[in-house]
Short mmCIF file of C-alpha atoms in Angstrom, two decimals:
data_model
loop_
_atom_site.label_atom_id
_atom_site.label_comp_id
_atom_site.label_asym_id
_atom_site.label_seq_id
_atom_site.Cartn_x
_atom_site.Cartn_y
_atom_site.Cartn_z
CA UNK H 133 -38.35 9.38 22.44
CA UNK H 134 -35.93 7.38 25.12
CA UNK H 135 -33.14 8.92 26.79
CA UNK H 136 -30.42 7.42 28.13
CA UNK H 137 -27.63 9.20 29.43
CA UNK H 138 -23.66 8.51 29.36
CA UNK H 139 -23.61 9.43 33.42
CA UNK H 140 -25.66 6.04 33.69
CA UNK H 141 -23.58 4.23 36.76
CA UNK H 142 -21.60 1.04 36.27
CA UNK H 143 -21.99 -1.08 39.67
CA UNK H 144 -21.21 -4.68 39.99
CA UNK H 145 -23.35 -6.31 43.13
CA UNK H 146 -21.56 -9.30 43.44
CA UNK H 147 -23.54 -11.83 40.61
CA UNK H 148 -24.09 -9.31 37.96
CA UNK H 149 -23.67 -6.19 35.67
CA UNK H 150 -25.76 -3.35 36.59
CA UNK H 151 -26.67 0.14 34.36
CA UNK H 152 -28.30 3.06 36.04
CA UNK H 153 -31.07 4.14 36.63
CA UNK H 154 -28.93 6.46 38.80
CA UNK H 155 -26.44 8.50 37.28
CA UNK H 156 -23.57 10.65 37.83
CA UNK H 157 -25.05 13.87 36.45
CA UNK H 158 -22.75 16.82 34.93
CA UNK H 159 -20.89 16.94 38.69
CA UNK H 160 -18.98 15.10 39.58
CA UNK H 161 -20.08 13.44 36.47
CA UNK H 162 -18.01 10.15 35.06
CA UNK H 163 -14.67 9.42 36.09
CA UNK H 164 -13.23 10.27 32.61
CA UNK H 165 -14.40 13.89 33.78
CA UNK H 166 -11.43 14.20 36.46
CA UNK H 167 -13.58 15.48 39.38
CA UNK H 168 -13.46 11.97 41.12
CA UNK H 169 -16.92 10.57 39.94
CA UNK H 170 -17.83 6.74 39.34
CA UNK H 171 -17.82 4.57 36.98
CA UNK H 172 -20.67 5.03 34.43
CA UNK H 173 -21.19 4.46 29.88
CA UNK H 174 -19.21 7.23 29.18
CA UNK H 175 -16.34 6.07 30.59
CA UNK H 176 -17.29 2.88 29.17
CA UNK H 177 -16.79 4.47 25.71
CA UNK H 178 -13.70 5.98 26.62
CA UNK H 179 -12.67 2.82 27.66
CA UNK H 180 -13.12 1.00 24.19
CA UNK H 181 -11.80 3.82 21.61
CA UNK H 182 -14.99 5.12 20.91
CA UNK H 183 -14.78 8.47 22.35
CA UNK H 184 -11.39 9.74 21.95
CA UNK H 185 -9.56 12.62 24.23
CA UNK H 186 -7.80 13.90 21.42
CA UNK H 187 -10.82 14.86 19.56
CA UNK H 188 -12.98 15.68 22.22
CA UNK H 189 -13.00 18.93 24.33
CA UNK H 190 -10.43 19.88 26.61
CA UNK H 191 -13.11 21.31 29.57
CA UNK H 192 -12.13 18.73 32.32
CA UNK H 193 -10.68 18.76 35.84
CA UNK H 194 -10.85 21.23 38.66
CA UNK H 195 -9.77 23.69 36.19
CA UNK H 196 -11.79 22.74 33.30
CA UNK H 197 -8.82 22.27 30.65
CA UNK H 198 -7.90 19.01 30.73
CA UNK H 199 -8.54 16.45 28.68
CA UNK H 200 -10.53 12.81 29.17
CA UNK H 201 -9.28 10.90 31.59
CA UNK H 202 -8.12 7.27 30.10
CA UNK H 203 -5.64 6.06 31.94
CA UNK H 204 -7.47 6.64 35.20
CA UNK H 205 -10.81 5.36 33.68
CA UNK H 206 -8.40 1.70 32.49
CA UNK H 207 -7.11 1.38 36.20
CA UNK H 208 -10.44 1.77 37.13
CA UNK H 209 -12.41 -1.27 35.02
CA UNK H 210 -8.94 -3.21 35.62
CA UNK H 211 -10.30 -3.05 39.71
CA UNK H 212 -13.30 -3.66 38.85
CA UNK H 213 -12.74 -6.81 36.13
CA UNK H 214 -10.50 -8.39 39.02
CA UNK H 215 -13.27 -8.14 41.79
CA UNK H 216 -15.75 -9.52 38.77
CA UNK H 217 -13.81 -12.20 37.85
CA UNK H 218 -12.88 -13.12 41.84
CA UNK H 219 -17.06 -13.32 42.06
CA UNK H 220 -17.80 -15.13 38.54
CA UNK H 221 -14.64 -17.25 37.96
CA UNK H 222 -14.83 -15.78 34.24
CA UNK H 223 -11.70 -14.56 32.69
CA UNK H 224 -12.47 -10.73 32.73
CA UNK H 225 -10.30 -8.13 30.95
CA UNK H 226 -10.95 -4.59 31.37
CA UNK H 227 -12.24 -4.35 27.55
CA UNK H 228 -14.53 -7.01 28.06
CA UNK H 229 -16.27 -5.80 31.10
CA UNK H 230 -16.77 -2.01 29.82
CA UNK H 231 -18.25 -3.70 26.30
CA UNK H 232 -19.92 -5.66 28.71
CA UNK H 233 -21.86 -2.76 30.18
CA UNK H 234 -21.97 -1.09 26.92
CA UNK H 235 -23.85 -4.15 25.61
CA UNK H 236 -26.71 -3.85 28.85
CA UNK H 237 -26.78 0.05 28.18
CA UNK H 238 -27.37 -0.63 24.43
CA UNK H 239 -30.11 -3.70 25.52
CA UNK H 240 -32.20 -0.69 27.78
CA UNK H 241 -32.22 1.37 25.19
CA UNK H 242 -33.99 -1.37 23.25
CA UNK H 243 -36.09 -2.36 25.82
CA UNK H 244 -37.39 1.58 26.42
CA UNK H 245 -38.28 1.90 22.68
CA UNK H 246 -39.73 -1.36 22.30
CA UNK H 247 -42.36 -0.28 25.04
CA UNK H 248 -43.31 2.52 23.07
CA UNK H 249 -43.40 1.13 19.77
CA UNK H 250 -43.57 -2.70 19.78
CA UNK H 251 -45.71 -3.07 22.56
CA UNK H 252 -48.17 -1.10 20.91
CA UNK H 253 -48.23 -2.92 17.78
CA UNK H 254 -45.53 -1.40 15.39
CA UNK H 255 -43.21 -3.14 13.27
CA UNK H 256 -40.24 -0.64 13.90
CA UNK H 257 -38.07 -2.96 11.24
CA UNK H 258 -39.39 -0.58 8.42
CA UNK H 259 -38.72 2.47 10.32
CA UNK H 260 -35.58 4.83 10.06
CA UNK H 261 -33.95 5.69 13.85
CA UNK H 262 -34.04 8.97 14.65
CA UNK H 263 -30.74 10.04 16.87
CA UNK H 264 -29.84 12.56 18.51
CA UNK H 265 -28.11 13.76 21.91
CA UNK H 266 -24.01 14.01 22.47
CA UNK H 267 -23.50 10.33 23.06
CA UNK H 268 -26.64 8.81 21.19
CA UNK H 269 -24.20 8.39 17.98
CA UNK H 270 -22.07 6.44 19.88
CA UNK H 271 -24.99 3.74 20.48
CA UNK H 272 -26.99 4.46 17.35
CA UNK H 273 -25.62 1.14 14.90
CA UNK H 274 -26.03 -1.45 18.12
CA UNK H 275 -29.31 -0.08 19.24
CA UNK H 276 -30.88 -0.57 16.04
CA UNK H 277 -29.50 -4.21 15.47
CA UNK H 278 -30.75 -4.74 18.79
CA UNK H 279 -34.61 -3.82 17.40
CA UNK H 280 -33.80 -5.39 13.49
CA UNK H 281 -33.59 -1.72 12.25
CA UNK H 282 -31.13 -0.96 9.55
CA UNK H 283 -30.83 2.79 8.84
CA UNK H 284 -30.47 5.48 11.79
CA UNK H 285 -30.47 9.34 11.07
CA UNK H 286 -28.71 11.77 12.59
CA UNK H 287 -29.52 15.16 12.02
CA UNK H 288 -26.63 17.36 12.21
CA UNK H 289 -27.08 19.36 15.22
CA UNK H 290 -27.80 15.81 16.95
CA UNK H 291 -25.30 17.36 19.77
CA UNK H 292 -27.79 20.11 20.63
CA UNK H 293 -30.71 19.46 19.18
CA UNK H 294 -32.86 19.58 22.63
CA UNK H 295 -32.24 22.76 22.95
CA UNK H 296 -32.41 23.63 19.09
CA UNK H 297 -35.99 21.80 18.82
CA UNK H 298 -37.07 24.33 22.07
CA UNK H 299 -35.57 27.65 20.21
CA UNK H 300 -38.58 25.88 17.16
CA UNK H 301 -40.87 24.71 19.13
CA UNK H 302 -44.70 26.23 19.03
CA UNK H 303 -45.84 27.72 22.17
CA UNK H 304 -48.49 25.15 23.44
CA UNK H 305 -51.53 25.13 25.79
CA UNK H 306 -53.23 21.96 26.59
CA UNK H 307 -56.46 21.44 28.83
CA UNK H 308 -58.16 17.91 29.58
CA UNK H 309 -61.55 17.16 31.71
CA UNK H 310 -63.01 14.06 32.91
CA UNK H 311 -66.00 13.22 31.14
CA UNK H 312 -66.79 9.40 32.47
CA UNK H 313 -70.16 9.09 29.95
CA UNK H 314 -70.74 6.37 27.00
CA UNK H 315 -70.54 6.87 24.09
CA UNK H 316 -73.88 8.16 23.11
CA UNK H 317 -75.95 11.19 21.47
CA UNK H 318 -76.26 12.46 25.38
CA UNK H 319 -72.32 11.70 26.36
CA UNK H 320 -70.82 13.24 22.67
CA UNK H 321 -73.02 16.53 23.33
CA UNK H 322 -71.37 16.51 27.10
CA UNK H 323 -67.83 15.84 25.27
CA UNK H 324 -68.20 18.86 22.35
CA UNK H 325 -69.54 21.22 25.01
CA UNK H 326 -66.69 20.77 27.38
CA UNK H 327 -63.77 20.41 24.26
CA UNK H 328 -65.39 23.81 23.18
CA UNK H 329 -64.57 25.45 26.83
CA UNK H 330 -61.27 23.73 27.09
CA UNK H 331 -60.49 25.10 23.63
CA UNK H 332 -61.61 28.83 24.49
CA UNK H 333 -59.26 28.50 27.96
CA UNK H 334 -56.22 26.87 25.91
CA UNK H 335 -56.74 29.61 23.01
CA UNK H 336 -56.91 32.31 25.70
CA UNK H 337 -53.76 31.18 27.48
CA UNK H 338 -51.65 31.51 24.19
CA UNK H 339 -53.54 34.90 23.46
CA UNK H 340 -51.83 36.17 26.58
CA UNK H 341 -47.79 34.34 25.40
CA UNK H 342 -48.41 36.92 22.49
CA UNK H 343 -49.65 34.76 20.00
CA UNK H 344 -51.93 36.04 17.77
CA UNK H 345 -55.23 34.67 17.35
CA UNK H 346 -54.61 33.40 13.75
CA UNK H 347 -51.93 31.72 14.36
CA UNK H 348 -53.50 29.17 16.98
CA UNK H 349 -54.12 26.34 15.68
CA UNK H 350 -55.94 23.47 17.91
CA UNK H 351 -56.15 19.62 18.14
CA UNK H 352 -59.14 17.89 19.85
CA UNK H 353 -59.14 14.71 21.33
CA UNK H 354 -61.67 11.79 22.77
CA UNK H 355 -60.10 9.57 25.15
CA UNK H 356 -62.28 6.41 24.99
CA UNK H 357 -62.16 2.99 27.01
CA UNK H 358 -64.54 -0.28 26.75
CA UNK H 359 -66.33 -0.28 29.95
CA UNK H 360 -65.23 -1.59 32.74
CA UNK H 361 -61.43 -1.51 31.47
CA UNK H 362 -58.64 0.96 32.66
CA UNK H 363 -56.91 1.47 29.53
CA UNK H 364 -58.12 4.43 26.98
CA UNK H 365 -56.71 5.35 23.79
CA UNK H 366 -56.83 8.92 22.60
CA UNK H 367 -58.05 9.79 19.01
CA UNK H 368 -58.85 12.94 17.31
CA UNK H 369 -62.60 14.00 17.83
CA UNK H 370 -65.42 13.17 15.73
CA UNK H 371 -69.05 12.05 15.13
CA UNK H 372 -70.23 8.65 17.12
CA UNK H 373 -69.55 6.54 14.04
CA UNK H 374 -65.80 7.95 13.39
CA UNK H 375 -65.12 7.25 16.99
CA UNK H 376 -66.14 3.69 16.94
CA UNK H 377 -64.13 3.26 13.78
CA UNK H 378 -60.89 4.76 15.15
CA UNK H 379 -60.82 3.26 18.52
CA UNK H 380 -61.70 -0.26 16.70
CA UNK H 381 -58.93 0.08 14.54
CA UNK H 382 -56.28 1.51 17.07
CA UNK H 383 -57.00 -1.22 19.77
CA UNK H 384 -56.46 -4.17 17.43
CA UNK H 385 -53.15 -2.57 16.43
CA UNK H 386 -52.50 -2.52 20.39
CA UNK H 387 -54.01 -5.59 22.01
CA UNK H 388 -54.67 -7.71 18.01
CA UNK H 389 -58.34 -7.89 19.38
CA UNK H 390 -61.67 -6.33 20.14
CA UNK H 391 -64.37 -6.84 22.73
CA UNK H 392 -67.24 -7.00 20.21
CA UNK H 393 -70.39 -5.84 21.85
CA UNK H 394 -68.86 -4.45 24.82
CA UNK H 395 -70.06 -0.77 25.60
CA UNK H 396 -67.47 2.28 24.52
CA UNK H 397 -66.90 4.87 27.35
CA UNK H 398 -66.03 8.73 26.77
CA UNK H 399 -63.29 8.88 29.66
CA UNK H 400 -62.35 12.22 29.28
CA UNK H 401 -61.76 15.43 26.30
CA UNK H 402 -58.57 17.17 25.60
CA UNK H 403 -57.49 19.94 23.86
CA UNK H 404 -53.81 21.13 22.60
CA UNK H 405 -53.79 25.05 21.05
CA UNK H 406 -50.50 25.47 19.27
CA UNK H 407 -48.79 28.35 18.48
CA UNK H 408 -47.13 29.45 14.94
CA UNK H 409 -43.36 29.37 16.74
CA UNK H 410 -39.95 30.33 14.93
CA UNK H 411 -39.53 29.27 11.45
CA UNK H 412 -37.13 26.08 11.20
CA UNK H 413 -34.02 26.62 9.40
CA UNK H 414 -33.29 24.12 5.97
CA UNK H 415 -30.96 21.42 6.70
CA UNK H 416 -30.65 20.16 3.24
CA UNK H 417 -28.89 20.97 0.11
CA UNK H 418 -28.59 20.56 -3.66
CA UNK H 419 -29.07 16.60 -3.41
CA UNK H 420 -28.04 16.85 -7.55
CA UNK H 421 -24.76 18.85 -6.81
CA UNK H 422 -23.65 15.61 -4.31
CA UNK H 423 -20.98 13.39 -5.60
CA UNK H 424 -20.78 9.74 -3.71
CA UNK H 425 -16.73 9.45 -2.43
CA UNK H 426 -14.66 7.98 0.05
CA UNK H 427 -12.19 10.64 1.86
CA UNK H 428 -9.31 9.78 3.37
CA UNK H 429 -9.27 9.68 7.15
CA UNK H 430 -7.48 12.28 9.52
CA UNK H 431 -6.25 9.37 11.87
CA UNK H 432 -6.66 5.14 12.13
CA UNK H 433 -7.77 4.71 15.85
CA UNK H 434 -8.15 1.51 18.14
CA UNK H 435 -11.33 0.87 18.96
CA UNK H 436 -13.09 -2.47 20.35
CA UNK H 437 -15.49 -3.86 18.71
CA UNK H 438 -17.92 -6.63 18.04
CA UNK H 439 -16.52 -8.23 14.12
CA UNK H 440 -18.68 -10.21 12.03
CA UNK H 441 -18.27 -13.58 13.46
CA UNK H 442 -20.26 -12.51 16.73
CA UNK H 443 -16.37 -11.88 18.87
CA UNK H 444 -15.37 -8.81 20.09
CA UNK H 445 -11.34 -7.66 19.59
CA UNK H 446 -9.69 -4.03 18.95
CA UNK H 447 -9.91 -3.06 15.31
CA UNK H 448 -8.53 0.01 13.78
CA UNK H 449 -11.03 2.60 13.41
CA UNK H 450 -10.77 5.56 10.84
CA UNK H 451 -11.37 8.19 12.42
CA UNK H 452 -12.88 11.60 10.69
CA UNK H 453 -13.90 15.20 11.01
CA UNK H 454 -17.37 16.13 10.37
CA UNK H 455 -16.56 19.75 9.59
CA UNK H 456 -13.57 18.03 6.89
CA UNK H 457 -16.12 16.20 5.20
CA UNK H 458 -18.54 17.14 1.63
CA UNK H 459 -21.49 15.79 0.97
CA UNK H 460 -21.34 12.04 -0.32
CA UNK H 461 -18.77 10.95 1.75
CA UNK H 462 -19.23 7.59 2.10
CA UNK H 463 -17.73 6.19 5.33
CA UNK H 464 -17.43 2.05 6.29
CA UNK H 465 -17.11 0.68 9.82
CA UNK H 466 -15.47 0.44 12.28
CA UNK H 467 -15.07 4.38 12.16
CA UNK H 468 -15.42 7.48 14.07
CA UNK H 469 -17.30 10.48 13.04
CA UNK H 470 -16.30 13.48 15.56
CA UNK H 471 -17.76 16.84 15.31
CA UNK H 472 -17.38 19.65 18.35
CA UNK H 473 -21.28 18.34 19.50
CA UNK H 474 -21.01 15.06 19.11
CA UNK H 475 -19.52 11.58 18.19
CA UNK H 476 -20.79 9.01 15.69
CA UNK H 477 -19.54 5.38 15.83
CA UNK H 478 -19.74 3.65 12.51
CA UNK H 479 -20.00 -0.49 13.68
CA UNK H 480 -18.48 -2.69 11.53
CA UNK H 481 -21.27 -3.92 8.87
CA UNK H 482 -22.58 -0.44 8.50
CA UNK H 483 -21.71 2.75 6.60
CA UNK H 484 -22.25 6.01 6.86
CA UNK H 485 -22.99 8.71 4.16
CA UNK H 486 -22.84 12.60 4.97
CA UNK H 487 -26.20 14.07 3.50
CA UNK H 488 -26.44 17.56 2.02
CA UNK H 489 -27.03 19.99 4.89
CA UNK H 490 -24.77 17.77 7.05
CA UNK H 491 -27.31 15.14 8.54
CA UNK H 492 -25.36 11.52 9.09
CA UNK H 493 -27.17 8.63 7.54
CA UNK H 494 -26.69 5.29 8.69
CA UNK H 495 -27.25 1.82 6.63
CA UNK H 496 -26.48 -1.69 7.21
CA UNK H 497 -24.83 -2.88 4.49
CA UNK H 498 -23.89 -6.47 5.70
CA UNK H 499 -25.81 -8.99 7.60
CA UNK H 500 -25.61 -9.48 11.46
CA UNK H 501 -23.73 -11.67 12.73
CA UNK H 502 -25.30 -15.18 13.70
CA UNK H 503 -26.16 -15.05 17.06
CA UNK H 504 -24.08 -17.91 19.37
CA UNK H 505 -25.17 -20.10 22.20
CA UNK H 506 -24.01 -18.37 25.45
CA UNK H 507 -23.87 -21.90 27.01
CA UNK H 508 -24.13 -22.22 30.89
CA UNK H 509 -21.57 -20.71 32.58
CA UNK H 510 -22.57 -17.33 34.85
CA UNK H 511 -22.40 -14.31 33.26
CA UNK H 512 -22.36 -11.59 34.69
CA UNK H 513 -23.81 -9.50 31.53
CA UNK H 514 -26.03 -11.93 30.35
CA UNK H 515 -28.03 -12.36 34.05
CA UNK H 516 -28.51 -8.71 33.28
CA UNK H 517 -29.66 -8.70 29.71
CA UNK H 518 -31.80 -11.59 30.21
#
């Protein structure tokens, strides 16, 4: 998983656009909250139309009932796209900069999941994006054209899922020990003897949560390395011959090739005992009772976007209620999806379709838009993307 949070700060340093790493956090938090904080995505959404104060909650100020702050939140990228355009010479409206910094957030985002998918040999273009968090609907469409991806899913307690996946999760124990031996008849008999006393101490631990001994389940694992290399890939535990098999086949999906001949190392055993943990509640429905239709919006919005060839202008949005929509409601961009947790932006090019249970599925349903020379003028947001 990557998180990125909507208290990520928005500086300018004189030559270019800047996203985080540090962030507002909950207080003051962004300026939209009305506590005096700086600059940072959220407000950049606010900024653009995709989160809007009239369907968001009322908990801000010194008081905590007042709405998102807007107007302070435009005077504030209006400063800031003067001093911008003073350094760059670029025109700069206030739109254009917060999109600007919404395009860098949305490019880290990338970036993090590429490093834990790409980089070790996935093709995420055939995978579905999983979203969740307050704000990750707002990013969900861009992110995944920024990776090729075409349908995102968000599950329908995206808002609060964290802390719904920890009221499910499986109490876990985990214990790991060096080993440092090859991979031989004498280094596997070192490797099951410890993995059996790491799984006795694990099993123990959850004993004492509670758990009851039938309900532990446990997963062993050989982390193995070619000699005289620092990197070692974990794989579930096994005879001498499995081993080789498994780490053969899992470094040429990493590195695309193997050091034939080269002696395997046992660098060290681990051991996760899991816990049977609450039982998850259904989120889906009668999939035959659902009936494919397009319901009419509770509002039309402004809200900036990027339009299909490659510019960026202020569209209006339609803007809906989760909680007023039935399963198969089929939604086109540009939209809004608000719900009390959360808020889903539906780009232009993609659609949305409420699922039985109430999960938010995502499709791109026409083609991106052809990407543009950026010639060779500064820019600000492109010295930070590239």
């Amino acid at each position: 998983t990557v998180a990125a949070g909507g208290g990520s700060l928005l500086q300018f340093d004189g030559a270019r656009l800047r996203v985080g790493p540090a962030s507002a956090g909950a207080n003051p938090g962004p300026a939209s909250y009305r506590r005096g904080g700086p600059l940072a995505v959220t407000d950049a959404n606010v900024m653009l139309g995709r989160i809007q104060p009239d369907h968001f909650p009322r908990v801000f100020g010194p008081q905590a009932d007042q709405p998102l702050d807007r107007d302070g939140v435009a005077a504030r990228f209006t400063a800031l796209a003067a001093e911008v355009q003073a350094a760059s010479g670029r025109p700069t409206s206030a739109e254009s900069l917060a999109e600007g910094f919404r395009r860098i957030a949305v490019q880290n985002m990338a970036g993090a999941i590429k490093r834990i998918s790409v980089a070790r040999g996935y093709d995420v273009t055939g995978y579905t994006l999983q979203c969740f968090g307050g704000a990750g609907g707002q990013h969900a469409c861009d992110v995944a054209d920024a990776l090729g991806m075409t349908r995102v899913f968000i599950h329908p307690l995206a808002g609060v899922l964290s802390a719904y996946g920890m009221g499910l999760a499986d109490p876990m124990a985990m214990r790991e020990a060096s080993i440092e031996l090859p991979l031989a008849a004498e280094g596997l008999a070192a490797a099951t003897a410890r993995l059996d006393e790491l799984a006795a101490a694990a099993a123990a631990e959850l004993v004492e949560q509670g758990v009851a001994p039938g309900r532990i389940a446990q997963r062993r694992r050989v982390h193995l390395r070619y000699q005289g290399t620092d990197t070692a890939l974990v794989l579930p535990d096994g005879d001498e011959a499995t081993l080789r098999a498994a780490f053969d086949a899992a470094y040429r999906q990493r590195f695309a090739f193997l050091m034939a001949g080269k002696p395997l190392v046992i660098e060290a055993v681990s051991v996760e005992a899991v816990g049977g943990g609450e039982e998850e509640i259904a989120a889906g429905g009668d999939e035959a009772a659902v009936v494919p239709h397009r319901p009419a919006p509770a509002a039309a919005v402004p809200m900036y976007c990027l339009k299909d060839d490659g510019t960026s202008a202020w569209l209006a949005a339609a803007l809906h209620r989760h909680e007023s929509l039935a399963p198969g409601a089929t939604i086109d961009g540009p939209a809004i999806v608000a719900e009390k947790n959360a808020t889903t932006v539906v780009e232009p090019g993609w659609q949305a379709v409420l699922a039985p249970g109430g999960a938010i599925e995502l499709k791109r349903v026409r083609p991106r838009a052809a990407q543009r020379a950026i010639g060779t003028t500064v820019d600000p947001v492109m010295l930070e993307v590239f």
